[in-house]
Each structure stands twice: as C-alpha cells, then as structure tokens.
Amino acid sequence: MKKEESSLSTLSLAILGLISQRPLTGYDIRKVFATTPMGHFSSSPGAIYPALKRIEDAGWVRGRAGQGKTRRQRMLYEITPQGLKTLKQHLSRPVTRDDVIWHLDDLMMRFAFMDGVASREGTVQFLRDFASQIDGYVAVLRGYLNGVEDIMPPCGKLAMENGIQGYEMNAQWARRAIEELKRD
Amino acid sequence: MKKEESSLSTLSLAILGLISQRPLTGYDIRKVFATTPMGHFSSSPGAIYPALKRIEDAGWVRGRAGQGKTRRQRMLYEITPQGLKTLKQHLSRPVTRDDVIWHLDDLMMRFAFMDGVASREGTVQFLRDFASQIDGYVAVLRGYLNGVEDIMPPCGKLAMENGIQGYEMNAQWARRAIEELKRD
DNA sequence: GTCCGCATGTAAGGCGTTACATGATTAA
DNA sequence: TTAATCATGTAACGCCTTACATGCGGAC
C-alpha cells in the first residue's frame, strides 16, 4: 500500500532491469514482453515508450542512435551509472510484509535482475527474508481461515486456500532457490 | 490484454460479489479488505467509495439508509436484479488464455463468488477450463524455458521457474477443488 | 476532554489501456 | 505491389493511489 523514495513502478523496474543486462531499443523491449514469460506486461507502445521516456528523463538510461538489421533510425538505450545505482538501491531494499501483500510481482522482478547487479550473498539473503516474510503472513492467513472456515461457503474457502497455497509455493521455491544458488 | 463488454474491474467485481452475499456499507467493505485475505485490495476510501458509486450508477447495487450499532446515517448497499444478472454473466464468461495471463486474480474472484450465484456443474466446468487453459500455457512457457535455459543467468532462470510453478500450483489446486466440490 | 473507531467523501496526480497514426523496409 | 514486420509515437480515458477533510459517538 506504500511507495518508497526510489519510486520505480514495476514496469519501469522491468525495463530498467532488462536494459541493465544489455542495451535495447523500445521495440526490443516490446518483443521481450510479447514473446517471453514476462508476458504479463503490456507490450503496447502506449505503455513502453512513455515509461522509457520517464526513466530517460530521470537520467537512468541514455538513448543513442544505433542501427539494427535495417539502417532505420532507432533509439538504443543503455543504462547510466546513475541508473545502475538506482537499480542497485531498489534491489537491496528490505523485504517487508507490505511488499509480500501488495507487490509480490515487484519482489520477483527485483530477484530476477540481481544476476549481474547484486552480490551472491545479498541475493541469498533476499531469498531468506522473502521466505520468512511469507511464512509470517501465511501464519496470519491460516489463523484467519481456521477461525471462519465453518461458516464460509465452499468456493470462498477454496479461493482463500488458493491464495495461501500460492504463498506457500513461493516460500518453498525460495528455499529451493537458495540451495541452487549455493551449489556454485 | 483485452477487456470485454460486461466490463467489471477486478475491484468492482470484488465489491459486487461481496454485496451479492449480503448487504454491506462502504465501511464494511473496507474492513473486509483490511482484515481478511482479500487484503491485496486497496481498503482506501479513495478506491472504495468511487467504485461503489460507479456500480450504483450502473444500476447493479442500490443504496438505502440503514443504521448499525450507532444511529448515524450510513448507506447500506444491496444487489439489484440487474446487478445479479451482470454478476452471473461475468462469472459465466469463458476462461481464455488471455484471462490466465493477464487477469488471473480476476478469474479467482469469479470463482470465489460462484457459491450462491452459479450452478455446481457450471462451477466445476469453470475449474476444468481453468486447469486446461493453464496446462496449455505452462507447456508454452516450459518450451520457451527449455530453449533458453543454457544462456540464461541463474536468477532470471529461477524467476521464470517461479512463474511456471505458480501456474502449475493453480492447475493442481483446481483439480483438487473439483474433487472437493464433487464430494457433496 | 481527548483519542480512537465509525463513516463518508473529494482532489490531484500517476500511469496503464485502448485505439489511432505514421512511415520505412522486406518477403511473397 | 501488397502484406507483414520493423519502429516509434500520441490522445483520450479509466481507475487506483495518496493525501486531505469532516463530523459523530463512545471510552478512559
């Protein structure tokens, strides 16, 4: 329910994260959103180009003329030192319960872009915090469900269980991910 | 990425669904969002009251003066026949892959409010369609992941796996839910 | 007599969605 | 030469977020 100082919308974070991996054009980004599992992002130009302009105005990326297969003019964006700093800051923000409730997708984005940007220990710590925040919230939800499950209609109850299982799956995933990252 | 005719935002659907179960005031709705697992909805007045007004203007709910513990004036909203029809229509819309990708939360809301509103067979059919649409999408995602997993950085790959596992969890949940609904 | 919970709103701003618009290049 | 793909945008709209505002009633 809260937004923090280094305000990056989830879409902006996704774009900045992608550009941090390698320089991209707006169209490249659209293709990533349209053809990969990042597909729950709007690949629409009305979302991408304004977002790109915003993070350019903020000084986090810099566009320069580049050409691809054709010699059309196209803007190739690369991350700036400022942008990398912002990204790092954003990725290293603590994991709160608010994040778990309201910005789960944002948390996952943060993790997804830690590869070149955060340290291995920082990444593992993030996953640990993530899992433990989820555990805490799941306990609350289970407590609530136990209190009302006798009076809840079947579909409502099943829907609530779906939500809880989703969180539990995330916690399990995080612990497996920690193991996997340690095997290096 | 698409919106349909009987356009109901997820928040409006949640409110209409809650009111369909029993008459509620705006404040009641805020409390539900603030204190139950429906907590990823904005319990803020700036969201609830305008949404309530919109669905009232649409003729789906009717407000009448009612009093609670105190004899303050407060608007108690109840669903209209029109509103119930709209809700039923919305709940019986087919489950598409677009829904799975862009409106999973909406699908879950639809299911959560089927209790008094949809038939038992309709509900089970919904879950079957839900599971099979997810299966189809998971196959696509797994295909993609297989193609690129050798060149993907560890965090990116793990994040993608998280997404896929989330979908798989949903499909499993749906099949268990079918079994549970049949045990009546 | 002050704070907290009840109860309902409004105003500004941000940003994503939908739809429209434009023009170059390439493959059929 | 016509359609598809590349490539970038704008405009209107809807709706959520944040913050502010108000006023009653009960409890301590």
Coordinates of C-alpha atoms (C1' of nucleotides) in Angstrom, one line a residue:
Chain A
M1 CA 0.0 0.0 0.0
K2 CA 3.1 2.2 0.3
K3 CA 5.5 3.5 -2.2
E4 CA 9.1 4.3 -1.3
E5 CA 11.6 7.1 -2.2
S6 CA 13.4 5.4 -5.0
S7 CA 10.0 5.0 -6.7
L8 CA 10.1 2.7 -9.6
S9 CA 6.9 1.3 -11.0
T10 CA 7.0 -2.4 -11.7
L11 CA 7.0 -1.7 -15.4
S12 CA 9.9 0.8 -15.1
L13 CA 11.8 -1.7 -13.0
A14 CA 11.3 -4.4 -15.6
I15 CA 12.5 -2.1 -18.3
L16 CA 15.5 -0.8 -16.4
G17 CA 16.4 -4.3 -15.4
L18 CA 16.3 -5.5 -19.0
I19 CA 18.4 -2.6 -20.2
S20 CA 20.9 -3.2 -17.4
Q21 CA 21.7 -6.6 -19.0
R22 CA 22.3 -5.2 -22.5
P23 CA 21.4 -2.1 -24.5
L24 CA 17.9 -2.4 -26.0
T25 CA 15.5 -0.4 -28.1
G26 CA 11.9 0.2 -27.2
Y27 CA 10.9 -2.3 -29.8
D28 CA 13.2 -4.9 -28.4
I29 CA 11.6 -4.5 -25.0
R30 CA 8.1 -4.9 -26.6
K31 CA 9.3 -8.1 -28.1
V32 CA 10.6 -9.4 -24.8
F33 CA 7.2 -8.7 -23.2
A34 CA 5.3 -10.2 -26.1
T35 CA 7.2 -13.4 -26.6
T36 CA 8.7 -14.5 -23.3
P37 CA 7.2 -15.4 -19.9
M38 CA 7.4 -11.7 -19.0
G39 CA 4.3 -11.6 -21.0
H40 CA 2.0 -10.3 -18.3
F41 CA 3.5 -6.9 -19.1
S42 CA 1.8 -4.7 -21.6
S43 CA 3.8 -4.9 -24.7
S44 CA 1.7 -2.0 -26.0
P45 CA 3.6 1.1 -27.3
G46 CA 1.4 3.3 -25.2
A47 CA 3.0 1.7 -22.1
I48 CA 6.6 1.1 -23.2
Y49 CA 7.5 4.4 -24.9
P50 CA 6.2 6.7 -22.2
A51 CA 7.9 4.6 -19.5
L52 CA 11.1 4.6 -21.4
K53 CA 10.9 8.4 -21.7
R54 CA 10.3 8.7 -18.0
I55 CA 13.3 6.7 -17.0
E56 CA 15.3 8.6 -19.6
D57 CA 14.2 11.9 -18.1
A58 CA 15.1 10.6 -14.7
G59 CA 18.6 10.0 -16.0
W60 CA 18.7 6.3 -15.6
V61 CA 19.1 5.4 -19.2
R62 CA 20.6 7.2 -22.1
G63 CA 19.3 6.8 -25.7
R64 CA 21.7 7.0 -28.6
A65 CA 21.2 6.5 -32.3
G66 CA 22.0 3.0 -33.3
Q67 CA 21.0 0.8 -36.2
G68 CA 19.9 -2.8 -36.3
K69 CA 19.4 -5.0 -39.3
T70 CA 18.0 -2.2 -41.3
R71 CA 19.5 1.3 -41.3
R72 CA 16.4 2.9 -39.9
Q73 CA 16.8 5.4 -37.1
R74 CA 16.1 3.8 -33.8
M75 CA 17.0 4.6 -30.2
L76 CA 19.2 2.2 -28.5
Y77 CA 19.0 2.7 -24.7
E78 CA 21.8 1.9 -22.3
I79 CA 21.9 2.2 -18.6
T80 CA 23.7 5.1 -17.0
P81 CA 25.9 4.9 -13.8
Q82 CA 23.0 6.8 -12.1
G83 CA 20.5 4.2 -13.3
L84 CA 22.7 1.3 -12.1
K85 CA 22.9 3.0 -8.7
T86 CA 19.1 3.4 -8.6
L87 CA 18.6 -0.2 -9.7
K88 CA 21.0 -1.5 -7.0
Q89 CA 19.3 0.6 -4.4
H90 CA 16.0 -0.7 -5.4
L91 CA 17.1 -4.3 -5.4
S92 CA 18.6 -4.0 -2.0
R93 CA 15.6 -2.6 -0.3
P94 CA 14.4 -4.7 2.6
V95 CA 11.7 -7.2 2.1
T96 CA 8.6 -6.2 4.0
R97 CA 5.3 -7.8 4.6
D98 CA 3.7 -5.0 2.7
D99 CA 5.8 -6.0 -0.3
V100 CA 4.6 -9.5 0.1
I101 CA 1.0 -8.5 0.2
W102 CA 0.9 -5.7 -2.4
H103 CA 4.0 -6.0 -4.6
L104 CA 4.8 -9.7 -4.9
D105 CA 5.4 -9.2 -8.6
D106 CA 7.8 -6.4 -7.9
L107 CA 9.8 -8.6 -5.4
M108 CA 10.1 -11.3 -8.1
M109 CA 11.3 -8.6 -10.6
R110 CA 13.9 -7.5 -8.1
F111 CA 15.1 -11.0 -7.7
A112 CA 15.1 -11.7 -11.5
F113 CA 17.6 -8.8 -12.1
M114 CA 20.0 -9.5 -9.4
D115 CA 22.3 -11.5 -11.6
G116 CA 25.0 -9.0 -12.5
V117 CA 23.9 -6.4 -10.1
A118 CA 23.7 -7.8 -6.5
S119 CA 26.2 -9.9 -4.7
R120 CA 25.6 -13.6 -4.3
E121 CA 25.3 -13.2 -0.5
G122 CA 22.9 -10.3 -1.0
T123 CA 20.8 -12.4 -3.3
V124 CA 20.6 -15.4 -0.9
Q125 CA 19.7 -13.0 2.0
F126 CA 16.9 -11.6 -0.1
L127 CA 15.5 -15.0 -0.6
R128 CA 15.8 -15.8 3.1
D129 CA 13.9 -12.6 4.0
F130 CA 11.4 -13.3 1.3
A131 CA 10.7 -16.8 2.6
S132 CA 10.4 -15.7 6.2
Q133 CA 8.1 -12.7 5.5
I134 CA 5.9 -15.1 3.6
D135 CA 5.9 -17.6 6.4
G136 CA 4.7 -14.9 8.8
Y137 CA 1.9 -13.8 6.5
V138 CA 0.8 -17.4 5.8
A139 CA 0.5 -18.0 9.5
V140 CA -1.8 -15.0 9.8
L141 CA -3.9 -16.2 6.8
R142 CA -4.2 -19.7 8.2
G143 CA -5.2 -18.3 11.5
Y144 CA -7.9 -16.3 9.8
L145 CA -9.1 -19.3 7.8
N146 CA -9.3 -21.6 10.8
G147 CA -11.5 -19.0 12.5
V148 CA -14.0 -18.8 9.8
E149 CA -13.9 -21.9 7.8
D150 CA -17.0 -23.4 9.3
I151 CA -19.2 -20.5 8.2
M152 CA -17.5 -19.9 4.8
P153 CA -19.2 -21.1 1.6
P154 CA -17.2 -23.7 -0.4
C155 CA -16.0 -21.6 -3.2
G156 CA -14.9 -18.8 -1.0
K157 CA -13.0 -21.2 1.2
L158 CA -11.3 -22.8 -1.8
A159 CA -10.4 -19.4 -3.2
M160 CA -8.8 -18.5 0.0
E161 CA -6.9 -21.7 0.1
N162 CA -5.6 -21.0 -3.4
G163 CA -4.2 -17.7 -2.1
I164 CA -2.5 -19.4 0.8
Q165 CA -1.1 -22.2 -1.3
G166 CA 0.3 -19.6 -3.7
Y167 CA 2.2 -18.0 -0.9
E168 CA 3.4 -21.4 0.4
M169 CA 4.6 -22.3 -3.1
N170 CA 6.6 -19.1 -3.1
A171 CA 8.3 -19.9 0.2
Q172 CA 9.2 -23.4 -1.0
W173 CA 10.5 -22.0 -4.2
A174 CA 12.7 -19.5 -2.4
R175 CA 14.3 -22.2 -0.2
R176 CA 15.0 -24.4 -3.2
A177 CA 16.4 -21.4 -5.0
I178 CA 18.8 -20.8 -2.1
E179 CA 20.1 -24.3 -2.3
E180 CA 20.5 -24.0 -6.0
L181 CA 22.4 -20.7 -5.7
K182 CA 24.7 -22.2 -3.1
R183 CA 25.6 -25.0 -5.5
D184 CA 28.2 -22.9 -7.3
Chain B
M1 CA -4.7 -7.5 -22.7
K2 CA -8.4 -7.3 -23.6
K3 CA -11.5 -6.1 -21.8
E4 CA -14.9 -7.5 -22.6
E5 CA -18.4 -6.0 -22.9
S6 CA -19.6 -6.6 -19.4
S7 CA -16.7 -4.6 -18.2
L8 CA -16.2 -5.0 -14.4
S9 CA -12.8 -4.0 -13.0
T10 CA -11.5 -6.6 -10.5
L11 CA -12.2 -4.2 -7.7
S12 CA -15.8 -3.7 -8.9
L13 CA -16.2 -7.4 -9.2
A14 CA -14.9 -7.9 -5.7
I15 CA -17.3 -5.4 -4.3
L16 CA -20.3 -6.6 -6.3
G17 CA -19.5 -10.2 -5.3
L18 CA -19.4 -9.3 -1.6
I19 CA -22.6 -7.3 -1.8
S20 CA -24.3 -10.2 -3.6
Q21 CA -23.7 -12.3 -0.4
R22 CA -25.3 -9.8 1.9
P23 CA -26.0 -6.1 2.0
L24 CA -23.0 -4.1 3.1
T25 CA -21.9 -0.5 3.7
G26 CA -18.8 1.0 2.2
Y27 CA -17.1 0.8 5.5
D28 CA -17.9 -2.9 5.8
I29 CA -16.2 -3.5 2.5
R30 CA -13.2 -1.5 3.6
K31 CA -13.0 -3.7 6.7
V32 CA -13.2 -6.9 4.7
F33 CA -10.3 -5.7 2.5
A34 CA -8.3 -4.6 5.5
T35 CA -8.7 -7.6 7.8
T36 CA -9.2 -10.7 5.6
P37 CA -7.1 -12.5 2.9
M38 CA -8.8 -10.2 0.4
G39 CA -6.2 -7.8 1.7
H40 CA -4.4 -7.1 -1.6
F41 CA -7.3 -4.8 -2.4
S42 CA -7.0 -1.2 -1.5
S43 CA -9.1 -0.6 1.5
S44 CA -8.6 3.1 0.9
P45 CA -11.7 5.3 0.8
G46 CA -10.5 6.8 -2.4
A47 CA -10.9 3.4 -4.1
I48 CA -13.9 2.0 -2.4
Y49 CA -16.4 4.9 -2.5
P50 CA -15.9 5.9 -6.1
A51 CA -16.1 2.3 -7.2
L52 CA -19.3 1.9 -5.1
K53 CA -20.8 4.9 -6.8
R54 CA -19.9 3.6 -10.2
I55 CA -21.6 0.3 -9.7
E56 CA -24.6 2.1 -8.2
D57 CA -24.8 4.4 -11.2
A58 CA -24.7 1.3 -13.4
G59 CA -27.7 0.1 -11.5
W60 CA -26.1 -3.0 -10.1
V61 CA -26.5 -2.1 -6.4
R62 CA -29.0 0.1 -4.6
G63 CA -28.1 2.1 -1.5
R64 CA -30.7 2.6 1.2
A65 CA -30.5 4.3 4.6
G66 CA -29.7 1.8 7.3
Q67 CA -28.3 2.1 10.7
G68 CA -25.7 -0.1 12.5
K69 CA -24.7 0.0 16.1
T70 CA -25.0 3.8 16.3
R71 CA -27.8 5.7 14.6
R72 CA -25.5 7.5 12.3
Q73 CA -26.6 7.8 8.7
R74 CA -24.9 5.2 6.6
M75 CA -25.6 3.7 3.2
L76 CA -26.4 0.1 3.1
Y77 CA -25.9 -1.3 -0.4
E78 CA -27.8 -4.4 -1.7
I79 CA -27.6 -6.0 -5.1
T80 CA -30.3 -5.4 -7.7
P81 CA -31.7 -8.0 -10.1
Q82 CA -29.8 -6.2 -12.8
G83 CA -26.6 -6.5 -10.7
L84 CA -27.2 -10.1 -10.1
K85 CA -27.6 -10.7 -13.8
T86 CA -24.4 -8.8 -14.6
L87 CA -22.6 -10.8 -12.0
K88 CA -23.9 -14.1 -13.3
Q89 CA -22.9 -13.1 -16.8
H90 CA -19.5 -12.1 -15.7
L91 CA -18.9 -15.4 -13.8
S92 CA -20.0 -17.5 -16.8
R93 CA -17.7 -15.9 -19.3
P94 CA -15.4 -18.5 -20.9
V95 CA -11.9 -18.9 -19.5
T96 CA -9.4 -17.8 -22.1
R97 CA -5.7 -17.9 -22.2
D98 CA -5.7 -14.1 -22.1
D99 CA -7.5 -14.3 -18.8
V100 CA -4.9 -16.7 -17.4
I101 CA -2.0 -14.4 -18.5
W102 CA -3.5 -11.0 -17.7
H103 CA -6.3 -11.5 -15.3
L104 CA -5.6 -14.5 -13.0
D105 CA -6.8 -12.6 -10.0
D106 CA -10.0 -11.8 -11.8
L107 CA -10.5 -15.5 -12.5
M108 CA -10.0 -16.3 -8.9
M109 CA -12.5 -13.6 -7.9
R110 CA -15.0 -15.1 -10.3
F111 CA -14.6 -18.5 -8.7
A112 CA -14.8 -17.1 -5.2
F113 CA -18.2 -15.7 -5.7
M114 CA -19.8 -18.6 -7.5
D115 CA -21.3 -20.0 -4.3
G116 CA -24.9 -18.7 -4.4
V117 CA -24.7 -17.5 -8.0
A118 CA -23.6 -20.2 -10.3
S119 CA -24.7 -23.9 -10.6
R120 CA -22.5 -26.6 -9.2
E121 CA -21.9 -28.0 -12.7
G122 CA -21.0 -24.6 -14.0
T123 CA -18.5 -24.1 -11.2
V124 CA -16.9 -27.5 -11.9
Q125 CA -16.8 -26.7 -15.6
F126 CA -15.1 -23.4 -14.8
L127 CA -12.4 -25.2 -12.9
R128 CA -11.9 -27.7 -15.6
D129 CA -11.5 -25.0 -18.2
F130 CA -9.2 -23.1 -15.9
A131 CA -6.9 -26.1 -15.4
S132 CA -6.7 -26.9 -19.1
Q133 CA -6.0 -23.3 -20.1
I134 CA -3.2 -23.2 -17.6
D135 CA -1.8 -26.5 -18.8
G136 CA -1.7 -25.1 -22.3
Y137 CA 0.1 -22.0 -21.2
V138 CA 2.5 -23.9 -19.0
A139 CA 3.5 -26.1 -22.0
V140 CA 4.4 -22.9 -23.9
L141 CA 6.4 -21.5 -21.0
R142 CA 8.3 -24.7 -20.5
G143 CA 9.0 -24.9 -24.2
Y144 CA 10.4 -21.4 -24.0
L145 CA 12.5 -22.1 -20.9
N146 CA 14.0 -25.3 -22.4
G147 CA 15.1 -23.3 -25.4
V148 CA 17.0 -20.6 -23.5
E149 CA 17.9 -22.1 -20.2
D150 CA 21.5 -22.6 -21.2
I151 CA 22.1 -19.0 -21.9
M152 CA 20.0 -17.5 -19.0
P153 CA 21.6 -16.2 -15.9
P154 CA 20.7 -18.1 -12.7
C155 CA 18.3 -15.5 -11.1
G156 CA 16.5 -14.9 -14.3
K157 CA 16.0 -18.6 -14.8
L158 CA 14.9 -19.1 -11.2
A159 CA 12.4 -16.3 -11.5
M160 CA 11.0 -17.8 -14.6
E161 CA 10.6 -21.1 -12.9
N162 CA 8.8 -19.4 -10.1
G163 CA 6.2 -18.1 -12.6
I164 CA 5.8 -21.5 -14.1
Q165 CA 5.4 -23.2 -10.7
G166 CA 2.8 -20.7 -9.8
Y167 CA 0.7 -21.7 -12.8
E168 CA 1.3 -25.4 -12.1
M169 CA 0.2 -24.9 -8.5
N170 CA -3.0 -23.2 -9.7
A171 CA -3.8 -26.2 -12.0
Q172 CA -3.2 -28.6 -9.2
W173 CA -5.4 -26.6 -6.9
A174 CA -8.2 -26.5 -9.5
R175 CA -8.2 -30.3 -9.8
R176 CA -8.3 -30.8 -6.1
A177 CA -11.1 -28.3 -5.9
I178 CA -13.1 -30.2 -8.4
E179 CA -12.7 -33.3 -6.3
E180 CA -13.7 -31.4 -3.2
L181 CA -16.8 -29.9 -4.8
K182 CA -17.9 -33.3 -6.1
R183 CA -17.9 -34.7 -2.5
D184 CA -21.3 -33.2 -1.7
Chain C
dG1 C1' -11.7 16.3 27.2
dT2 C1' -9.1 13.8 24.3
dC3 C1' -8.2 9.9 21.5
dC4 C1' -9.8 6.2 18.9
dG5 C1' -13.1 3.9 15.9
dC6 C1' -17.0 4.7 12.9
dA7 C1' -18.3 6.5 8.4
dT8 C1' -18.1 9.0 4.1
dG9 C1' -16.3 11.6 1.0
dT10 C1' -13.1 14.9 -2.5
dA11 C1' -8.9 16.4 -5.3
dA12 C1' -4.6 15.9 -7.7
dG13 C1' -1.7 13.0 -9.8
dG14 C1' 0.3 8.9 -12.0
dC15 C1' 0.2 5.5 -15.1
dG16 C1' -1.5 1.7 -17.7
dT17 C1' -5.1 0.6 -21.6
dT18 C1' -7.1 1.2 -26.0
dA19 C1' -7.1 3.0 -30.1
dC20 C1' -5.3 5.6 -33.6
dA21 C1' -1.5 7.3 -36.6
dT22 C1' 2.8 7.2 -39.4
dG23 C1' 6.4 5.8 -42.2
dA24 C1' 10.3 2.5 -43.7
dT25 C1' 11.8 -2.0 -45.1
dT26 C1' 11.5 -6.7 -46.8
dA27 C1' 9.4 -11.0 -48.4
dA28 C1' 5.7 -13.1 -51.2
Chain D
dT1 C1' 2.5 -4.5 -55.1
dT2 C1' 0.7 -5.8 -51.2
dA3 C1' 1.1 -7.5 -46.7
dA4 C1' 3.8 -8.2 -42.8
dT5 C1' 7.3 -6.7 -39.8
dC6 C1' 10.1 -3.0 -38.0
dA7 C1' 9.9 1.1 -35.2
dT8 C1' 8.0 5.0 -32.7
dG9 C1' 4.9 7.6 -31.1
dT10 C1' 0.2 10.5 -29.3
dA11 C1' -4.6 11.2 -27.3
dA12 C1' -8.4 10.0 -24.5
dC13 C1' -9.9 7.5 -20.9
dG14 C1' -10.3 4.9 -16.6
dC15 C1' -9.2 3.9 -12.3
dC16 C1' -6.2 3.4 -8.4
dT17 C1' -3.1 5.9 -5.0
dT18 C1' -2.1 9.4 -1.8
dA19 C1' -3.4 12.8 0.9
dC20 C1' -6.6 15.7 2.8
dA21 C1' -11.1 16.8 5.1
dT22 C1' -15.1 16.3 8.0
dG23 C1' -18.1 15.0 11.8
dC24 C1' -20.3 11.7 15.2
dG25 C1' -20.0 8.7 19.1
dG26 C1' -18.0 6.0 22.9
dA27 C1' -14.3 5.0 26.2
dC28 C1' -10.8 6.2 29.6

